[in-house]
Coordinates of C-alpha atoms in Angstrom, one line a residue:
Chain A
M1 CA 28.3 -11.6 -10.4
S2 CA 26.5 -11.7 -13.6
G3 CA 29.7 -11.0 -15.5
K4 CA 31.1 -14.2 -14.0
E5 CA 28.2 -16.2 -15.3
L6 CA 28.6 -14.8 -18.8
S7 CA 32.3 -15.7 -18.9
T8 CA 31.6 -19.4 -18.2
P9 CA 31.8 -21.4 -21.4
I10 CA 28.6 -22.6 -23.0
P11 CA 28.0 -26.2 -22.1
E12 CA 28.8 -28.6 -24.9
A13 CA 25.4 -30.3 -24.9
L14 CA 23.8 -27.0 -25.8
M15 CA 26.3 -26.5 -28.6
E16 CA 25.5 -29.9 -30.0
G17 CA 21.8 -29.2 -30.0
A18 CA 22.4 -26.0 -31.9
T19 CA 24.5 -27.6 -34.6
A20 CA 22.0 -30.4 -35.0
R21 CA 19.2 -28.0 -35.5
K22 CA 21.1 -26.0 -38.0
G23 CA 21.9 -29.2 -40.0
A24 CA 18.3 -30.3 -40.2
G25 CA 17.3 -26.8 -41.2
S26 CA 19.5 -26.4 -44.2
G27 CA 18.7 -30.0 -45.4
S28 CA 15.0 -29.4 -45.9
L29 CA 15.1 -25.8 -46.7
T30 CA 13.7 -26.2 -50.3
R31 CA 10.9 -28.4 -49.0
R32 CA 10.0 -25.9 -46.3
K33 CA 10.0 -23.1 -48.8
L34 CA 7.9 -25.1 -51.2
S35 CA 5.3 -25.9 -48.5
Q36 CA 5.2 -22.2 -47.6
A37 CA 4.6 -21.3 -51.2
I38 CA 1.8 -23.8 -51.5
A39 CA 0.2 -22.6 -48.3
F40 CA 0.3 -19.0 -49.6
G41 CA -1.2 -20.1 -52.9
V42 CA -4.1 -21.8 -51.1
F43 CA -4.8 -18.9 -48.9
W44 CA -4.7 -16.5 -51.8
L45 CA -7.2 -18.6 -53.7
A46 CA -9.5 -18.8 -50.7
G47 CA -9.4 -15.0 -50.3
L48 CA -9.9 -14.5 -54.0
L49 CA -12.9 -16.9 -54.1
A50 CA -14.5 -15.1 -51.2
V51 CA -14.1 -11.7 -52.8
A52 CA -15.2 -13.0 -56.2
A53 CA -18.4 -14.5 -54.7
L54 CA -19.2 -11.3 -53.0
F55 CA -18.7 -9.2 -56.1
W56 CA -20.7 -11.6 -58.2
I57 CA -23.7 -11.6 -55.9
V58 CA -23.7 -7.8 -55.3
G59 CA -22.8 -7.1 -58.9
Y60 CA -25.6 -9.3 -60.2
V61 CA -28.2 -7.7 -57.9
L62 CA -27.0 -4.2 -58.8
V63 CA -26.9 -4.8 -62.5
E64 CA -30.3 -6.5 -62.6
G65 CA -31.8 -4.1 -60.2
F66 CA -30.7 -0.9 -61.9
Q67 CA -32.7 -1.9 -65.0
V68 CA -35.9 -1.0 -63.2
I69 CA -34.6 1.7 -61.0
N70 CA -35.5 5.2 -62.0
V71 CA -36.9 8.3 -60.3
E72 CA -40.5 7.0 -60.6
F73 CA -39.5 3.7 -59.0
L74 CA -37.9 5.5 -56.1
T75 CA -40.7 8.0 -55.5
T76 CA -43.9 6.0 -56.0
R77 CA -45.4 3.6 -53.5
P78 CA -46.1 0.0 -54.2
Q79 CA -49.5 -0.5 -55.8
G80 CA -50.1 -4.0 -54.5
G81 CA -51.7 -6.9 -56.4
V82 CA -50.0 -9.9 -58.2
S83 CA -48.6 -7.7 -60.9
G84 CA -46.4 -5.9 -58.4
E85 CA -46.9 -2.5 -59.9
G86 CA -45.5 0.7 -58.5
G87 CA -42.2 1.7 -56.8
L88 CA -40.8 1.3 -53.3
S89 CA -40.8 4.8 -51.8
T90 CA -42.8 3.8 -48.6
T91 CA -40.7 0.8 -47.9
I92 CA -37.5 3.0 -47.8
V93 CA -39.3 5.2 -45.2
A94 CA -40.5 2.1 -43.2
T95 CA -36.9 0.7 -43.2
L96 CA -35.4 3.9 -42.0
Y97 CA -38.0 4.3 -39.3
L98 CA -37.4 0.8 -38.2
V99 CA -33.6 1.2 -38.0
V100 CA -33.8 4.5 -36.1
F101 CA -36.3 3.4 -33.5
T102 CA -34.8 -0.1 -33.0
M103 CA -31.4 1.4 -32.4
V104 CA -32.7 4.2 -30.2
L105 CA -34.3 1.5 -28.0
A106 CA -31.5 -1.1 -28.1
T107 CA -28.3 1.0 -28.0
P108 CA -28.7 2.6 -24.5
I109 CA -29.9 -0.6 -23.0
G110 CA -27.3 -2.8 -24.7
V111 CA -24.3 -0.5 -24.1
G112 CA -25.6 0.1 -20.5
A113 CA -25.8 -3.6 -19.9
A114 CA -22.3 -4.1 -21.2
I115 CA -21.0 -1.3 -19.0
Y116 CA -22.6 -3.0 -16.0
L117 CA -21.3 -6.4 -16.8
T118 CA -17.7 -5.2 -17.4
E119 CA -17.3 -2.4 -14.8
Y120 CA -19.7 -3.2 -12.0
A121 CA -20.8 -6.9 -12.1
A122 CA -17.6 -8.2 -10.5
D123 CA -17.9 -5.9 -7.4
A124 CA -21.6 -6.6 -7.1
S125 CA -21.1 -10.4 -7.3
R126 CA -18.7 -10.2 -4.4
R127 CA -21.1 -8.2 -2.3
S128 CA -24.1 -10.4 -2.6
K129 CA -24.6 -14.1 -3.5
F130 CA -28.0 -13.3 -4.9
L131 CA -26.6 -10.7 -7.3
A132 CA -23.9 -13.0 -8.3
R133 CA -26.5 -15.6 -9.4
L134 CA -28.5 -13.0 -11.2
I135 CA -25.5 -11.8 -13.1
M136 CA -24.6 -15.3 -14.1
V137 CA -28.1 -15.9 -15.4
A138 CA -28.0 -12.7 -17.3
R139 CA -24.6 -13.5 -18.9
A140 CA -25.9 -17.0 -19.9
G141 CA -29.1 -15.4 -21.2
V142 CA -27.2 -13.0 -23.4
E143 CA -25.1 -15.9 -24.8
I144 CA -28.2 -18.0 -25.6
L145 CA -30.2 -15.1 -27.0
A146 CA -27.4 -14.3 -29.4
G147 CA -28.0 -17.6 -31.0
V148 CA -31.8 -17.7 -31.1
P149 CA -33.3 -17.6 -34.7
S150 CA -35.0 -14.3 -35.5
I151 CA -38.4 -15.8 -36.1
I152 CA -38.5 -16.7 -32.4
Y153 CA -38.1 -13.0 -31.6
G154 CA -40.8 -12.4 -34.2
L155 CA -43.3 -14.8 -32.5
F156 CA -42.4 -13.4 -29.1
G157 CA -42.9 -9.9 -30.4
F158 CA -46.2 -10.9 -32.0
A159 CA -47.5 -12.4 -28.8
L160 CA -46.4 -9.7 -26.5
F161 CA -46.2 -6.4 -28.4
V162 CA -48.7 -7.0 -31.2
V163 CA -51.4 -8.9 -29.3
A164 CA -51.0 -8.4 -25.6
M165 CA -49.9 -4.7 -25.7
N166 CA -52.2 -3.9 -28.6
T167 CA -53.6 -0.6 -27.1
F168 CA -50.1 0.7 -26.4
T169 CA -48.3 -0.4 -29.6
G170 CA -51.2 -0.2 -32.0
G171 CA -50.9 -3.9 -32.9
F172 CA -48.9 -4.4 -36.1
S173 CA -46.8 -1.3 -36.1
I174 CA -43.4 0.3 -36.4
L175 CA -43.4 0.4 -32.6
S176 CA -44.1 -3.3 -32.2
A177 CA -41.5 -4.2 -34.8
S178 CA -38.9 -1.9 -33.3
L179 CA -39.4 -3.5 -29.8
A180 CA -39.1 -7.0 -31.3
G181 CA -36.1 -5.9 -33.3
A182 CA -34.5 -4.3 -30.3
C183 CA -34.8 -7.7 -28.4
M184 CA -33.1 -9.3 -31.4
V185 CA -30.1 -7.0 -31.6
L186 CA -29.7 -6.5 -27.9
P187 CA -27.5 -9.6 -27.4
V188 CA -25.3 -8.5 -30.4
I189 CA -24.8 -5.1 -28.9
I190 CA -24.2 -6.3 -25.4
R191 CA -21.6 -8.9 -26.5
T192 CA -19.7 -6.6 -28.9
S193 CA -19.7 -3.7 -26.4
E194 CA -18.6 -6.0 -23.6
E195 CA -15.7 -7.2 -25.7
A196 CA -14.8 -3.6 -26.6
L197 CA -14.9 -2.5 -23.0
L198 CA -12.8 -5.5 -21.8
A199 CA -10.2 -4.6 -24.4
V200 CA -9.6 -1.2 -22.8
P201 CA -6.4 -1.8 -20.8
R202 CA -6.6 -1.9 -17.0
S203 CA -3.7 0.6 -16.9
Y204 CA -6.0 3.3 -18.3
R205 CA -8.5 2.8 -15.6
E206 CA -5.8 2.8 -12.9
G207 CA -4.2 5.9 -14.3
S208 CA -7.5 7.7 -14.2
L209 CA -8.4 6.6 -10.7
A210 CA -4.9 7.5 -9.5
L211 CA -5.6 11.1 -10.7
G212 CA -8.6 11.3 -8.4
A213 CA -11.2 10.7 -11.0
T214 CA -14.3 8.9 -9.8
K215 CA -15.3 5.5 -11.3
W216 CA -18.1 7.1 -13.2
Q217 CA -15.8 9.8 -14.7
T218 CA -13.3 7.1 -15.6
I219 CA -16.0 5.2 -17.5
T220 CA -17.5 8.2 -19.3
Q221 CA -14.4 10.2 -20.0
L222 CA -11.9 7.5 -20.7
V223 CA -13.2 3.9 -21.0
L224 CA -16.2 4.5 -23.3
P225 CA -14.3 6.8 -25.7
A226 CA -11.5 4.2 -25.9
A227 CA -14.0 1.4 -26.5
L228 CA -16.1 3.4 -29.0
P229 CA -14.7 1.9 -32.3
G230 CA -15.5 -1.6 -31.0
I231 CA -18.9 -0.6 -29.8
V232 CA -19.7 1.0 -33.1
T233 CA -18.8 -2.2 -34.9
G234 CA -21.6 -3.9 -32.9
L235 CA -24.0 -1.1 -33.8
I236 CA -23.2 -1.5 -37.5
L237 CA -23.8 -5.2 -37.3
S238 CA -27.1 -4.6 -35.6
V239 CA -28.2 -2.1 -38.2
G240 CA -27.3 -4.6 -40.9
R241 CA -29.4 -7.2 -39.2
I242 CA -32.4 -4.9 -38.9
V243 CA -32.3 -3.9 -42.5
A244 CA -31.9 -7.5 -43.7
E245 CA -34.4 -9.3 -41.5
T246 CA -37.8 -10.3 -42.9
A247 CA -39.3 -13.0 -40.8
I248 CA -39.3 -11.1 -37.5
F249 CA -40.9 -8.0 -39.1
W250 CA -43.4 -10.0 -41.2
V251 CA -45.2 -10.9 -37.9
T252 CA -44.8 -7.6 -36.1
I253 CA -45.0 -4.7 -38.6
G254 CA -47.8 -6.1 -40.7
G255 CA -46.8 -5.4 -44.3
S256 CA -48.9 -2.5 -45.3
Y257 CA -47.3 -0.6 -48.1
R258 CA -48.9 2.7 -47.1
L259 CA -46.7 5.4 -45.9
P260 CA -46.2 5.0 -42.1
T261 CA -47.2 8.2 -40.4
S262 CA -46.7 7.4 -36.8
L263 CA -45.1 4.9 -34.5
K264 CA -48.4 3.1 -34.4
S265 CA -48.6 2.8 -38.2
A266 CA -48.0 -0.5 -39.9
G267 CA -45.5 -0.6 -42.7
R268 CA -43.4 -2.7 -44.9
P269 CA -39.6 -2.6 -44.8
M270 CA -37.5 -3.2 -47.9
A271 CA -36.4 -6.7 -47.1
L272 CA -39.9 -7.8 -46.5
H273 CA -41.0 -6.1 -49.8
V274 CA -38.3 -8.0 -51.7
Y275 CA -39.7 -11.2 -50.2
M276 CA -43.3 -10.3 -51.0
L277 CA -42.5 -9.3 -54.6
A278 CA -40.4 -12.4 -55.2
T279 CA -43.0 -14.8 -53.8
E280 CA -46.4 -13.3 -54.4
T281 CA -46.1 -11.3 -57.6
R282 CA -44.9 -11.6 -61.1
A283 CA -42.6 -8.6 -60.7
F284 CA -39.3 -10.4 -60.0
D285 CA -37.4 -7.5 -61.7
K286 CA -38.8 -5.1 -59.1
A287 CA -37.7 -7.5 -56.4
M288 CA -34.2 -7.1 -57.8
G289 CA -34.6 -3.4 -58.0
T290 CA -35.6 -3.2 -54.4
A291 CA -32.8 -5.5 -53.4
A292 CA -30.3 -3.2 -55.1
I293 CA -31.6 -0.2 -53.1
L294 CA -31.5 -2.4 -50.0
I295 CA -27.8 -3.0 -50.5
L296 CA -27.1 0.6 -51.2
T297 CA -29.0 1.6 -48.0
I298 CA -26.9 -0.8 -45.9
V299 CA -23.7 0.6 -47.5
I300 CA -24.7 4.2 -46.9
L301 CA -25.8 3.5 -43.3
N302 CA -22.6 1.7 -42.5
L303 CA -20.4 4.4 -44.1
G304 CA -22.3 7.1 -42.3
I305 CA -21.8 5.5 -38.9
N306 CA -18.2 4.5 -39.6
L307 CA -17.2 8.0 -40.7
T308 CA -19.0 9.7 -37.8
S309 CA -17.3 7.5 -35.3
R310 CA -13.9 7.8 -36.9
Y311 CA -14.2 11.6 -37.0
Y312 CA -15.1 11.6 -33.3
S313 CA -12.3 9.2 -32.4
K314 CA -9.8 11.4 -34.3
Q315 CA -11.0 14.4 -32.4
V316 CA -10.6 12.6 -29.1
M317 CA -7.4 10.7 -29.7
G318 CA -5.4 13.3 -31.5
R319 CA -3.0 13.1 -34.4
T320 CA -0.7 10.1 -34.6
Q321 CA 1.8 11.8 -36.9
Chain B
M1 CA 15.7 23.0 0.5
T2 CA 15.9 21.2 3.8
N3 CA 12.7 20.3 5.5
S4 CA 12.8 17.6 8.0
S5 CA 9.1 17.3 8.8
T6 CA 7.4 14.0 8.3
K7 CA 4.9 13.7 5.5
L8 CA 3.9 10.1 5.8
K9 CA 4.0 8.1 9.0
V10 CA 3.5 4.3 8.8
R11 CA 2.7 2.5 12.0
D12 CA 2.7 -1.3 12.3
F13 CA 1.3 -1.7 8.8
N14 CA 0.3 -5.2 7.7
F15 CA -1.2 -6.0 4.4
Y16 CA -3.0 -9.1 3.1
Y17 CA -4.1 -10.4 -0.3
G18 CA -6.8 -12.8 1.0
E19 CA -5.0 -15.2 3.3
F20 CA -1.6 -14.3 2.0
Q21 CA 0.3 -11.7 4.1
A22 CA 2.2 -9.4 1.7
L23 CA 3.6 -6.9 4.2
R24 CA 4.4 -7.4 7.9
G25 CA 4.8 -4.8 10.7
I26 CA 6.1 -1.9 8.7
D27 CA 7.1 1.2 10.7
V28 CA 8.6 4.0 8.8
E29 CA 8.5 7.8 8.4
I30 CA 8.7 9.4 5.0
P31 CA 10.2 12.9 5.2
A32 CA 8.5 15.8 3.3
H33 CA 10.2 17.3 0.2
Q34 CA 12.7 14.5 0.0
I35 CA 13.1 11.7 -2.3
T36 CA 12.6 8.3 -0.6
S37 CA 13.4 5.2 -2.5
I38 CA 12.2 1.8 -1.7
I39 CA 14.5 -1.1 -2.7
G40 CA 14.4 -4.8 -2.3
P41 CA 14.2 -8.1 -4.1
S42 CA 11.3 -9.0 -6.4
G43 CA 8.1 -9.9 -4.7
C44 CA 9.0 -8.3 -1.4
G45 CA 6.0 -6.0 -1.5
K46 CA 7.6 -2.7 -2.5
S47 CA 4.9 -1.9 -5.0
T48 CA 2.1 -3.1 -2.6
F49 CA 3.5 -0.8 0.0
L50 CA 3.7 2.1 -2.5
R51 CA 0.1 1.5 -3.6
A52 CA -1.0 1.7 0.0
F53 CA -0.3 5.4 0.0
N54 CA -3.0 6.3 -2.5
R55 CA -5.1 3.3 -1.6
M56 CA -4.8 1.8 -5.1
N57 CA -4.9 -1.6 -3.3
D58 CA -8.5 -0.9 -2.5
L59 CA -9.2 -1.9 -6.1
I60 CA -8.1 -5.5 -5.4
P61 CA -11.2 -7.1 -3.9
T62 CA -9.6 -9.6 -1.5
A63 CA -7.0 -7.2 -0.2
H64 CA -7.1 -5.6 3.3
A65 CA -4.8 -3.6 5.4
E66 CA -4.1 -3.4 9.2
G67 CA -2.3 -0.7 11.0
Q68 CA -2.1 3.0 10.2
I69 CA -0.7 5.3 7.7
L70 CA -0.8 9.0 8.6
M71 CA -0.5 11.8 6.1
D72 CA 0.3 15.1 7.9
G73 CA -1.1 13.3 11.0
H74 CA -4.4 12.3 9.4
D75 CA -5.3 8.6 8.8
L76 CA -5.4 7.8 5.1
Y77 CA -8.6 5.8 5.6
G78 CA -10.3 8.9 7.1
I79 CA -9.8 10.8 3.9
D80 CA -12.2 10.4 1.0
V81 CA -10.4 8.2 -1.5
V82 CA -11.0 10.5 -4.5
D83 CA -9.6 13.5 -2.5
L84 CA -6.7 11.3 -1.3
R85 CA -5.7 10.4 -4.9
K86 CA -5.9 14.1 -5.8
R87 CA -3.3 14.8 -3.1
V88 CA -1.2 11.7 -3.7
G89 CA -0.3 11.3 -7.4
M90 CA 1.1 8.2 -9.0
V91 CA 3.3 7.4 -11.9
F92 CA 3.2 3.7 -13.0
Q93 CA 5.9 1.3 -14.1
R94 CA 4.8 1.2 -17.7
P95 CA 3.9 4.6 -19.2
N96 CA 0.1 4.6 -19.5
P97 CA -0.9 7.8 -21.4
F98 CA -4.6 7.8 -22.3
P99 CA -5.6 7.5 -25.9
K100 CA -6.2 11.2 -26.1
T101 CA -4.3 14.2 -27.2
I102 CA -1.3 15.4 -25.2
Y103 CA -3.3 18.4 -24.1
D104 CA -6.3 16.3 -22.9
N105 CA -4.0 13.8 -21.1
V106 CA -2.6 16.6 -18.9
A107 CA -6.0 18.3 -18.6
Y108 CA -7.7 15.1 -17.6
G109 CA -7.1 15.4 -13.8
P110 CA -8.0 19.1 -13.4
R111 CA -11.1 18.5 -15.6
S112 CA -12.1 15.6 -13.4
H113 CA -12.0 17.9 -10.4
G114 CA -14.3 20.3 -12.1
L115 CA -12.1 22.8 -13.8
R116 CA -13.8 23.9 -17.0
D117 CA -12.2 27.3 -17.7
G118 CA -10.2 27.0 -20.9
A119 CA -7.5 29.6 -20.2
G120 CA -7.0 28.2 -16.7
L121 CA -6.6 24.7 -18.2
A122 CA -4.2 25.8 -20.8
E123 CA -2.1 27.5 -18.1
I124 CA -2.0 24.3 -16.0
V125 CA -1.2 22.2 -19.1
E126 CA 1.8 24.4 -20.0
R127 CA 3.1 24.6 -16.4
S128 CA 2.8 20.9 -15.9
L129 CA 4.5 20.0 -19.2
R130 CA 7.3 22.5 -18.3
Q131 CA 7.7 20.9 -14.9
A132 CA 7.9 17.5 -16.5
A133 CA 10.6 18.8 -18.9
L134 CA 8.4 17.9 -21.9
W135 CA 7.1 21.3 -23.0
D136 CA 9.8 22.2 -25.5
E137 CA 9.4 18.8 -27.2
V138 CA 5.6 18.9 -27.6
K139 CA 4.5 22.6 -27.4
N140 CA 3.7 22.6 -31.2
D141 CA 2.0 19.1 -31.0
L142 CA -0.5 19.4 -28.2
D143 CA -3.2 18.0 -30.4
K144 CA -1.1 14.9 -31.1
S145 CA -2.0 11.6 -29.5
G146 CA -0.1 10.9 -26.3
L147 CA 0.4 7.4 -27.6
A148 CA 2.4 8.7 -30.5
L149 CA 5.2 9.8 -28.2
S150 CA 8.4 7.8 -27.5
G151 CA 8.5 5.7 -24.3
G152 CA 10.5 8.2 -22.4
Q153 CA 8.3 11.1 -23.5
Q154 CA 5.2 9.1 -22.6
Q155 CA 6.5 8.6 -19.1
R156 CA 7.2 12.3 -18.7
L157 CA 3.7 13.0 -20.1
C158 CA 2.4 10.7 -17.3
I159 CA 4.4 12.7 -14.8
A160 CA 3.0 16.0 -16.2
R161 CA -0.4 14.5 -15.9
A162 CA 0.2 13.7 -12.3
L163 CA 1.6 17.1 -11.6
A164 CA -1.4 18.9 -13.2
V165 CA -3.6 18.0 -10.2
E166 CA -1.0 19.6 -7.9
P167 CA -0.5 16.7 -5.5
E168 CA 1.5 16.9 -2.3
I169 CA 3.1 13.5 -2.8
I170 CA 4.1 11.7 -6.0
L171 CA 4.5 7.9 -5.9
M172 CA 6.6 6.4 -8.6
D173 CA 6.5 2.6 -9.3
E174 CA 9.8 1.8 -11.1
P175 CA 9.1 4.8 -13.4
A176 CA 12.2 4.1 -15.6
S177 CA 12.2 0.3 -15.7
A178 CA 10.6 0.3 -19.2
L179 CA 12.9 3.0 -20.5
D180 CA 16.4 3.2 -22.2
P181 CA 19.3 4.6 -20.2
V182 CA 19.1 8.1 -21.8
A183 CA 15.4 8.4 -21.0
T184 CA 16.1 7.0 -17.5
L185 CA 18.6 9.7 -16.8
K186 CA 16.2 12.3 -18.0
I187 CA 13.5 11.0 -15.6
E188 CA 16.0 11.0 -12.7
E189 CA 17.1 14.6 -13.3
L190 CA 13.5 15.5 -13.5
I191 CA 12.7 13.9 -10.2
Q192 CA 15.5 15.9 -8.6
T193 CA 13.9 19.2 -9.7
L194 CA 10.5 18.1 -8.4
K195 CA 11.4 17.5 -4.8
E196 CA 11.3 21.2 -4.0
L197 CA 7.5 21.1 -4.6
Y198 CA 6.6 17.6 -3.9
T199 CA 7.4 14.7 -1.6
I200 CA 8.5 11.8 -3.7
V201 CA 8.4 8.1 -3.0
I202 CA 10.0 5.9 -5.6
V203 CA 10.1 2.1 -5.9
T204 CA 13.1 1.0 -7.8
H205 CA 14.8 -2.2 -8.8
N206 CA 17.9 -0.4 -9.8
M207 CA 20.3 0.2 -6.9
Q208 CA 22.4 2.7 -8.7
Q209 CA 19.2 4.7 -9.3
A210 CA 18.4 4.6 -5.6
A211 CA 21.9 5.7 -4.7
R212 CA 22.0 8.4 -7.4
A213 CA 18.6 9.8 -7.1
S214 CA 17.3 9.5 -3.6
D215 CA 17.8 11.2 -0.2
Y216 CA 16.4 8.4 1.9
T217 CA 16.4 4.7 1.2
T218 CA 14.1 2.0 2.6
F219 CA 15.2 -1.6 2.2
F220 CA 12.6 -4.3 2.1
N221 CA 13.2 -8.0 2.2
M222 CA 11.0 -11.1 2.0
A223 CA 10.6 -13.4 5.0
E224 CA 10.4 -17.2 4.7
N225 CA 6.6 -17.1 4.5
R226 CA 7.1 -14.5 1.6
A227 CA 5.8 -11.6 3.7
G228 CA 7.7 -8.4 3.0
Y229 CA 9.2 -6.6 6.0
L230 CA 11.4 -3.5 6.4
V231 CA 15.0 -4.2 7.1
E232 CA 16.5 -0.8 7.3
H233 CA 15.6 2.8 6.6
G234 CA 17.8 5.8 6.6
P235 CA 19.6 8.5 4.6
T236 CA 20.7 7.0 1.3
K237 CA 24.3 7.8 1.9
E238 CA 24.4 5.8 5.1
I239 CA 22.5 2.8 3.7
F240 CA 24.9 2.6 0.8
T241 CA 28.1 3.3 2.6
N242 CA 27.6 2.2 6.1
P243 CA 24.5 -0.1 6.4
K244 CA 23.6 -1.2 9.9
E245 CA 22.2 -4.6 8.9
K246 CA 24.2 -7.4 7.4
L247 CA 21.3 -8.1 5.1
T248 CA 21.3 -4.6 3.6
E249 CA 25.0 -4.9 3.0
D250 CA 24.6 -8.2 1.3
Y251 CA 21.8 -6.9 -0.9
I252 CA 23.5 -3.7 -2.0
T253 CA 26.7 -5.5 -2.8
G254 CA 24.8 -7.9 -5.0
R255 CA 25.1 -11.0 -2.9
F256 CA 21.4 -11.8 -3.3
G257 CA 18.3 -10.4 -4.8

């Protein structure tokens, strides 16, 4: 039957259309090629400008910064005062504390929330109208929170963690700042994790369930490992934000340049130190030095997370060659 | 191997997606250790019917079933769904290997069921890959990603993965429709070797495939209200050479569908 259809001649109207298109195509070929070349040029330029700006900024900070960076600068603590004497050792420690505790608080909650929203929320919504409303509100909340300026989290953290929960958090402290920071990065982690989980094909889940794996096994053994690279991207973005933020920590961690010894100690992360040096002291060169170390810290943290997750993924996914 | 006992018995089975009735009054018996193919035009509910046997349809929130399906005399809905899916394996239309190594793909099922013993797992992996006629091609590449295989190899990997949990029944939803003719033939040959150990139900669009590769054939059609119903069921030879229903004859001779 299909053979019969094939042997029928192609209708003339169709043929005419084809020749007309062909004619138009060859006529304006040079013009089309030209517009393509121009478009390529424009995009190239845009890309080049973006990269150039990046290299200029980072390069400037590094070159300026490395003029004051030496072992002493790295190993002594800031001395305070308007002269901005001293190094930055304690600010590196405070930054690392802050990153670690914020991520420890935010990652399980954020990834957990994303798992709930992608894997369980649909079922729950169907079972109960109340839950459906709650989930809708939670989703909307995450969307809105992702766009809230960080100083708002700072004020919230100040009111709740620093003032109201003073006895538990120690007032201005690493703990207060980590809690506020966790609130700030939570929406980022939830959204990126949710997208990563949604990108895992349904066919994987079906395949796993069809083998008699439970839903929980499917999530932990298959879906999470498959979504890991995307989830890690969200974590890296979050680490970047924590390292870079000043305002939120200015009102929650205090700003003391002494070495933080416990979660309840106040401290001064690097970004805040840069801000303080640049605005309240004469030591602009040291602000640059601190900024350079700040950039290096971000690069090292990102590389570390990226390499670890890639190594893990390779172990799980196997060779592709 | 002749074994005429009934593995699956379907009694007055109706299936709905919300308001829409997808299957109507299906009665059929699927024999053990035979290959039963389900044929019929697109949208007649073949896949829905197949997915009823391992309750994959349960995943669709608005779906519900009426009637009864008995496996060895026991109602499917009386069996825990996880245990049921261990006993009734499935191979999907598009190969869906997990983004894991070949070894981990095959070991996935047994591990899910609590097997941790390394040597035991390795044995299962080798046996399953041999049964799926894939062992010789991948035995030196067990740490390679399942996704790095060709389409036909991927589908045989999925078959091996299903075999690894030692099911009683294997459901195949157009297992060769995404494959080239050579890979298709390989899969068909493989299915023939599997029926000694398993009961196989296969949905296919391809009538030559049903004629070549199955012992029994079930022909589904779609009613005016688009509900699927069973037209005829019988030994493949009879369905294709001497169908009782005019509709079956029309379909297998290509007059519609």
